[in-house]
PDB file of C-alpha atoms in Angstrom:
ATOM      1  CA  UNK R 890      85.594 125.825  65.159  1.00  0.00           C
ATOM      2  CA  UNK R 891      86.156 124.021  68.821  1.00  0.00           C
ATOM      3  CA  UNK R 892      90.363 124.693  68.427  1.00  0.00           C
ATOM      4  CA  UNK R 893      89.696 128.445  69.472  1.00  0.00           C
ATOM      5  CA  UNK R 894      87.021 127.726  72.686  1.00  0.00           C
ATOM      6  CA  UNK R 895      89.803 125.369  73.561  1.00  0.00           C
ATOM      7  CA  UNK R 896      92.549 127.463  72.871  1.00  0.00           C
ATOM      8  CA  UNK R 897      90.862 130.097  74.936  1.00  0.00           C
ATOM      9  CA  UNK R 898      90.138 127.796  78.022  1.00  0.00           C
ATOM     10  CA  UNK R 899      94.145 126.261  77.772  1.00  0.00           C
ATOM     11  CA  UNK R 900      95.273 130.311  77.511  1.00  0.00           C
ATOM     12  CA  UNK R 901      93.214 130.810  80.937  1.00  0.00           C
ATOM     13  CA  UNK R 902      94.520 127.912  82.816  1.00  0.00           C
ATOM     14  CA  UNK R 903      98.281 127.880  81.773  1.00  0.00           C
ATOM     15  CA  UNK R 904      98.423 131.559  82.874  1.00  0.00           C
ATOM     16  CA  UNK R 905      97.135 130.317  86.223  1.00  0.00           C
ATOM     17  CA  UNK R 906      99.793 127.662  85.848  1.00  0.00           C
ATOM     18  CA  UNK R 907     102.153 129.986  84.854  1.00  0.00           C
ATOM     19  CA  UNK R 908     101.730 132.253  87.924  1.00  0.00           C
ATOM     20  CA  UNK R 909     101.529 129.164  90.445  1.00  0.00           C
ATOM     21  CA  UNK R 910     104.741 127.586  89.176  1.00  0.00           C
ATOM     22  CA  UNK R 911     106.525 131.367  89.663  1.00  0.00           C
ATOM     23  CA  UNK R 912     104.671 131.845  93.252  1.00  0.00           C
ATOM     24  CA  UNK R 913     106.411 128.839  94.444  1.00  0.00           C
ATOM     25  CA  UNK R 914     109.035 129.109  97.360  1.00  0.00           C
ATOM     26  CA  UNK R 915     111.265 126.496  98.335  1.00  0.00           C
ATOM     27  CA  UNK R 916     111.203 126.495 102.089  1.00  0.00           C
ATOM     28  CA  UNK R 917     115.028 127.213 103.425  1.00  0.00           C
ATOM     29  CA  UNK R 918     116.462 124.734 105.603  1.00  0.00           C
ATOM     30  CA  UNK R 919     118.804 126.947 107.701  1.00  0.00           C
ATOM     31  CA  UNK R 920     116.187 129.861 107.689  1.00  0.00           C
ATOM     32  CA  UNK R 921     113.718 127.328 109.197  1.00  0.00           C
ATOM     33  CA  UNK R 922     116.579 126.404 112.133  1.00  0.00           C
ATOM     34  CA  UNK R 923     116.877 129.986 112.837  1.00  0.00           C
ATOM     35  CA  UNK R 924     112.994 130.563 113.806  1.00  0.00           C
ATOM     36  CA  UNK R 925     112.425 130.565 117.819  1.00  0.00           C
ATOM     37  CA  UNK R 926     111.025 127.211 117.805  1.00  0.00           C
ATOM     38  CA  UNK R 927     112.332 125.479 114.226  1.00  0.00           C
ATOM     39  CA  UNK R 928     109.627 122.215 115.070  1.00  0.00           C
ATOM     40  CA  UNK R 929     106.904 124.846 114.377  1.00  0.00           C
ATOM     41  CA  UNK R 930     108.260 126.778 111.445  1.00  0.00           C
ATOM     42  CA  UNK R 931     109.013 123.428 109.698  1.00  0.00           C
ATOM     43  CA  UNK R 932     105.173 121.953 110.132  1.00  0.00           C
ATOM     44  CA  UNK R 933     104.570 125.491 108.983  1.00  0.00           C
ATOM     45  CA  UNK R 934     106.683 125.127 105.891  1.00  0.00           C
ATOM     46  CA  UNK R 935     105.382 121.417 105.725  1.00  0.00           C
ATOM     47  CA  UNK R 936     101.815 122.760 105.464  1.00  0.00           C
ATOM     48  CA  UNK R 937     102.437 125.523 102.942  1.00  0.00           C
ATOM     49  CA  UNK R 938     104.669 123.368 100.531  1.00  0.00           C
ATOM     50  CA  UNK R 939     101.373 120.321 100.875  1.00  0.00           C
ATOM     51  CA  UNK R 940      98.790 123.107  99.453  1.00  0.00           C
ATOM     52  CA  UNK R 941     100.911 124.070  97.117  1.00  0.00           C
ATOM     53  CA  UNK R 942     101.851 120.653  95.819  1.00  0.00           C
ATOM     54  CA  UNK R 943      97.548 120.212  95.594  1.00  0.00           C
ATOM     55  CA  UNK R 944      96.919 123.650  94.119  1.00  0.00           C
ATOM     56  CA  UNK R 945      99.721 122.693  91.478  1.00  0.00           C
ATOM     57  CA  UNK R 946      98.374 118.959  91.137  1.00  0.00           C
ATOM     58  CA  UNK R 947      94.735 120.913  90.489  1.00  0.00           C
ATOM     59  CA  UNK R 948      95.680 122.889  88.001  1.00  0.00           C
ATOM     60  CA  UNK R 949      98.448 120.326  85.619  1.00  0.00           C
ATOM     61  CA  UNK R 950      95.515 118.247  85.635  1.00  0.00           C
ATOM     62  CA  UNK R 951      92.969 120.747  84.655  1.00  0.00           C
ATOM     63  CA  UNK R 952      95.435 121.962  81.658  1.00  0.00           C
ATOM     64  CA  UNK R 953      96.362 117.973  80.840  1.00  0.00           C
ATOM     65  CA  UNK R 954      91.814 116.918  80.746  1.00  0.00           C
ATOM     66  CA  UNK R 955      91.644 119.928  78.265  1.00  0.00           C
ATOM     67  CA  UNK R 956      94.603 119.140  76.278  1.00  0.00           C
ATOM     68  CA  UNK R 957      92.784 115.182  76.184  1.00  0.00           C
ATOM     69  CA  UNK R 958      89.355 116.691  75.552  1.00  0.00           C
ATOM     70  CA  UNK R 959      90.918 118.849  72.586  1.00  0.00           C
ATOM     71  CA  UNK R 960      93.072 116.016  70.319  1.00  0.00           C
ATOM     72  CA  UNK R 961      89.765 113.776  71.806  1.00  0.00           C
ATOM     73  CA  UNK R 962      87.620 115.992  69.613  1.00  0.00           C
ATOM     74  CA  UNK R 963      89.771 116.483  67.060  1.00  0.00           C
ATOM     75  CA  UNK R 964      89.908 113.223  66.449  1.00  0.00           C
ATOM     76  CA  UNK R 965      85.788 112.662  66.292  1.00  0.00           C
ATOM     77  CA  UNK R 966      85.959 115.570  63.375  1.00  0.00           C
ATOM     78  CA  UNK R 967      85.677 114.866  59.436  1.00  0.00           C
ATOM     79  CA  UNK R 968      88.665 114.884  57.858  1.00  0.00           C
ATOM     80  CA  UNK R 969      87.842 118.407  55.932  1.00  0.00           C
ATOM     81  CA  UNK R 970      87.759 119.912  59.891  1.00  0.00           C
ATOM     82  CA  UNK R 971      90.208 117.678  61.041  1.00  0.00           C
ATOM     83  CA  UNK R 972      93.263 119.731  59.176  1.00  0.00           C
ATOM     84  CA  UNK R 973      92.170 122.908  60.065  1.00  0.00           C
ATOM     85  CA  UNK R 974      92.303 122.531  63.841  1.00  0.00           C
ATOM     86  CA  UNK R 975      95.333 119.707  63.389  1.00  0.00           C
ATOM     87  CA  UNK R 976      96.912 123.124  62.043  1.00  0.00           C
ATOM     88  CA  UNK R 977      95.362 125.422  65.351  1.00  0.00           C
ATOM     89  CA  UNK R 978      96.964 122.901  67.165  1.00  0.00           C
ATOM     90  CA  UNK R 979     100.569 122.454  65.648  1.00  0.00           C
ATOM     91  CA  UNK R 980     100.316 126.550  65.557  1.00  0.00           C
ATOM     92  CA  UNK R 981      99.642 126.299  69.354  1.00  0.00           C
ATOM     93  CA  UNK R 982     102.660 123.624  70.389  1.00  0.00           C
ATOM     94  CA  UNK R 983     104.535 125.787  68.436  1.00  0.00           C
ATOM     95  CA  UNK R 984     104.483 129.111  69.921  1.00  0.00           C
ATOM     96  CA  UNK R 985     107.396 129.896  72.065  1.00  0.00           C
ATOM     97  CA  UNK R 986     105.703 129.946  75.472  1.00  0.00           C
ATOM     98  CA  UNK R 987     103.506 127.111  74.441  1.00  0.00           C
ATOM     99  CA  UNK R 988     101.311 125.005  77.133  1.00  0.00           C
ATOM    100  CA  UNK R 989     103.101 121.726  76.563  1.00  0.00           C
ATOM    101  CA  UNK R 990     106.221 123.855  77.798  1.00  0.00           C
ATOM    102  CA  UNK R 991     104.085 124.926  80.779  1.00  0.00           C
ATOM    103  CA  UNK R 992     103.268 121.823  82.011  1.00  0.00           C
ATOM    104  CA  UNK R 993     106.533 120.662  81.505  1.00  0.00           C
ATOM    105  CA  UNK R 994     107.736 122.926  84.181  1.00  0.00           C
ATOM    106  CA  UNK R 995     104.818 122.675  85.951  1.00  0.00           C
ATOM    107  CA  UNK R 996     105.629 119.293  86.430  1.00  0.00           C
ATOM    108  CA  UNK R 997     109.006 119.351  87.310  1.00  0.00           C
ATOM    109  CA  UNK R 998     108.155 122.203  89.736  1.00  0.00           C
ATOM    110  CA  UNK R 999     105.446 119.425  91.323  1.00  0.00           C
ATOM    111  CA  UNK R1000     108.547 117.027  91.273  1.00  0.00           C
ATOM    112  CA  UNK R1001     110.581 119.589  93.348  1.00  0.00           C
ATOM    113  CA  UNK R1002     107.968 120.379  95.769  1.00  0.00           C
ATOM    114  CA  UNK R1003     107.161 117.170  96.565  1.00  0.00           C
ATOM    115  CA  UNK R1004     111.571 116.552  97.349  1.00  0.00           C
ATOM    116  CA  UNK R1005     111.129 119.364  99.673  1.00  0.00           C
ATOM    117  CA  UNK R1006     108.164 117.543 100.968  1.00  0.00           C
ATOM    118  CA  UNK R1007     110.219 114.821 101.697  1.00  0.00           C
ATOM    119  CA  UNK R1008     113.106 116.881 103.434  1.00  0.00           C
ATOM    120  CA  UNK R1009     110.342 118.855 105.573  1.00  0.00           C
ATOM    121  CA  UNK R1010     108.996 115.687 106.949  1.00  0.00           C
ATOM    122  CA  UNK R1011     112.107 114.246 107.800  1.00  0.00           C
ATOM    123  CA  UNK R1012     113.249 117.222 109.997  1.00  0.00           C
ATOM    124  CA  UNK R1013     109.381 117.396 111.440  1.00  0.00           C
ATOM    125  CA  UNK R1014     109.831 114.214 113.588  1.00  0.00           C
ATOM    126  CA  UNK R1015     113.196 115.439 115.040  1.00  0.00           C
ATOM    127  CA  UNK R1016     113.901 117.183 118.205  1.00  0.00           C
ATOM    128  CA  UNK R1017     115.277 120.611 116.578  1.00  0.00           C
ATOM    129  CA  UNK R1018     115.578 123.159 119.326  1.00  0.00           C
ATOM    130  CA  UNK R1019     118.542 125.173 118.904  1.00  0.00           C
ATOM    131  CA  UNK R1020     119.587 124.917 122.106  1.00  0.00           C
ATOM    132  CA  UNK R1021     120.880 120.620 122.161  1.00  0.00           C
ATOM    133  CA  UNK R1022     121.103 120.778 118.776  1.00  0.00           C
ATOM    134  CA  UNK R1023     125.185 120.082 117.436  1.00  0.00           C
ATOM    135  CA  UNK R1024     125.615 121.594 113.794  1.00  0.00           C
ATOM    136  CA  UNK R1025     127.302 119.330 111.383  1.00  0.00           C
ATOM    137  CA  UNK R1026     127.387 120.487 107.280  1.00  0.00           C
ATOM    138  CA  UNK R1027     124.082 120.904 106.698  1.00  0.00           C
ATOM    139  CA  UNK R1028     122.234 118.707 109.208  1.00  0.00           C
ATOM    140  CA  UNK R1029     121.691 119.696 112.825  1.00  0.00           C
ATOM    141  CA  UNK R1030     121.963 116.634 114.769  1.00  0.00           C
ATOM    142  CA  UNK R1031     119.949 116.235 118.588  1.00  0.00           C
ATOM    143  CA  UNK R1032     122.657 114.211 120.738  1.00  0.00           C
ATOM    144  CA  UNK R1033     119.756 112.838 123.154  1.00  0.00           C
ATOM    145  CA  UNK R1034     117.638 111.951 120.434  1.00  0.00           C
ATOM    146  CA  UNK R1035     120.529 109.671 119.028  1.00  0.00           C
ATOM    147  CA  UNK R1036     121.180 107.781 122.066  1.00  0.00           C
ATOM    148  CA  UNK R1037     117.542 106.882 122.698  1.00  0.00           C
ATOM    149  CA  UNK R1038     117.737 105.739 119.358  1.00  0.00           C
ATOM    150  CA  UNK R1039     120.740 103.459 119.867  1.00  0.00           C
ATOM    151  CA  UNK R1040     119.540 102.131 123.015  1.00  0.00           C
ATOM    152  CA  UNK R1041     115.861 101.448 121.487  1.00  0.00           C
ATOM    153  CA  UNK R1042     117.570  99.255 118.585  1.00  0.00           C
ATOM    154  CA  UNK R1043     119.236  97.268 121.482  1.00  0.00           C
ATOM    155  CA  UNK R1044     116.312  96.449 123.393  1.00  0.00           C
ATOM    156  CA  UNK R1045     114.454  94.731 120.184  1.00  0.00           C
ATOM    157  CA  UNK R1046     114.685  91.153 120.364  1.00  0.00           C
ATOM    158  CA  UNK R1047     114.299  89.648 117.397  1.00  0.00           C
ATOM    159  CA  UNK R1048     114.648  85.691 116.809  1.00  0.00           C
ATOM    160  CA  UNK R1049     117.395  84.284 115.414  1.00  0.00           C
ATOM    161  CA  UNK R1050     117.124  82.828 111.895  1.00  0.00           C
ATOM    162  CA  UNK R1051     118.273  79.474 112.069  1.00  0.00           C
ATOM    163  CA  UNK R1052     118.918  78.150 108.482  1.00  0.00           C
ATOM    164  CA  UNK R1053     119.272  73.956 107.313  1.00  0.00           C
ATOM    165  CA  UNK R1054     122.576  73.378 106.169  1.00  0.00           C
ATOM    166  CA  UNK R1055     122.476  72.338 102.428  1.00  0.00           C
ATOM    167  CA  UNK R1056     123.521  68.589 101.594  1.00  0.00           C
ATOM    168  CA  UNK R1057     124.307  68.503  98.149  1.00  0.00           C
ATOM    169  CA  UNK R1058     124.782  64.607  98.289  1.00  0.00           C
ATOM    170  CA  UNK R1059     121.104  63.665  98.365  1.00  0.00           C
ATOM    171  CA  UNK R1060     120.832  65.009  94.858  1.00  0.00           C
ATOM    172  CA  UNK R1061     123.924  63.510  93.494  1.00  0.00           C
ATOM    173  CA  UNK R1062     122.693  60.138  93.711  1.00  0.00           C
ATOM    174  CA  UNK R1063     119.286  61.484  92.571  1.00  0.00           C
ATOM    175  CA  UNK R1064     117.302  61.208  94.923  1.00  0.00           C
ATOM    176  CA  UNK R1065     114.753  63.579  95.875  1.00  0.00           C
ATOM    177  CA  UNK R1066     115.635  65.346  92.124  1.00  0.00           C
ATOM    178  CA  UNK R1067     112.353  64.606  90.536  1.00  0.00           C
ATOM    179  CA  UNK R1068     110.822  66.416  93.592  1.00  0.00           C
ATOM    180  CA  UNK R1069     113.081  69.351  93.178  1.00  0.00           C
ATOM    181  CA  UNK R1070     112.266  70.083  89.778  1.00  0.00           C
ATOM    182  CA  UNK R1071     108.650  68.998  89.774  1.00  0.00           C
ATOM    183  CA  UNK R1072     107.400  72.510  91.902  1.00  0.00           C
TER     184      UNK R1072
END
């Protein structure tokens, strides 16, 4: 009976899961802006959520190849076997902390850690040093940072689009028509 070397192998991993997914710490913003020197201490939170985001990536996809390799076998049984582990398996998706649930959260956890990803690496480029930096609501703001900004988007020089004016009378009399509709 394969359902119970499978079952054993998907009880291993989801409690690795399991553990991963309740390890995981959402970096603070304002906790990060109250380090020394916040540009390290957010690459430092940058780096930690990135390894977790892989560890967690590892291990959903170990759980989700031997959930596959499981219903894959299943399936290559005769149909005598076939009901017996169909029934492992609906006893297994049943259970109240069952690995379908796992992943679930596992995945959603990925989902979050990958957000916080996102809001790491935006505050990573900027200039955060507490000492020019002007607290609004929840996003500290670097003055000199802004003006180079402004005065970098005024020194681009980009073309100006110059665009035909339409003359709707040259396909009134239609001409030209069979060439509009022919591409």
């Amino acid at each position: 009976m394969s359902s119970t070397l499978f079952l054993a192998n998907i009880r291993t991993k989801v409690t690795l899961l399991k553990q991963t997914v309740d390890a995981v710490q959402f970096p603070g913003i304002q906790a990060l802006l109250a380090f020394p020197d916040p540009d390290i201490a957010f690459r430092s939170g940058l780096f930690a959520v990135e390894s977790t985001i892989r560890k967690l990536s590892r291990q959903i996809d170990d759980l989700a190849s031997i959930h596959t390799a499981w219903t894959t076998s299943t399936q290559k049984l005769r149909p005598t076997d076939r009901t017996s582990e169909a029934e492992s398996y609906k006893n297994s998706i049943t259970a109240p902390d069952n690995f379908l649930v796992i992943l679930y959260m596992a995945r959603n956890t990925l989902e979050d850690l990958h957000t916080a990803k996102l809001n790491l690496e935006l505050r990573v480029g900027r200039s955060t040093s507490p000492v020019d930096s002007v607290p609004s609501e929840n996003v500290p703001v670097n003055p000199n940072s802004q003006v180079l900004m402004q005065s970098s988007n005024n020194m681009i020089n980009l073309p100006k689009l110059q665009i035909a004016t339409f003359d709707g009378d040259q396909f009134a009399n239609g001409h030209n028509s069979g060439q509009l509709f022919s591409t």
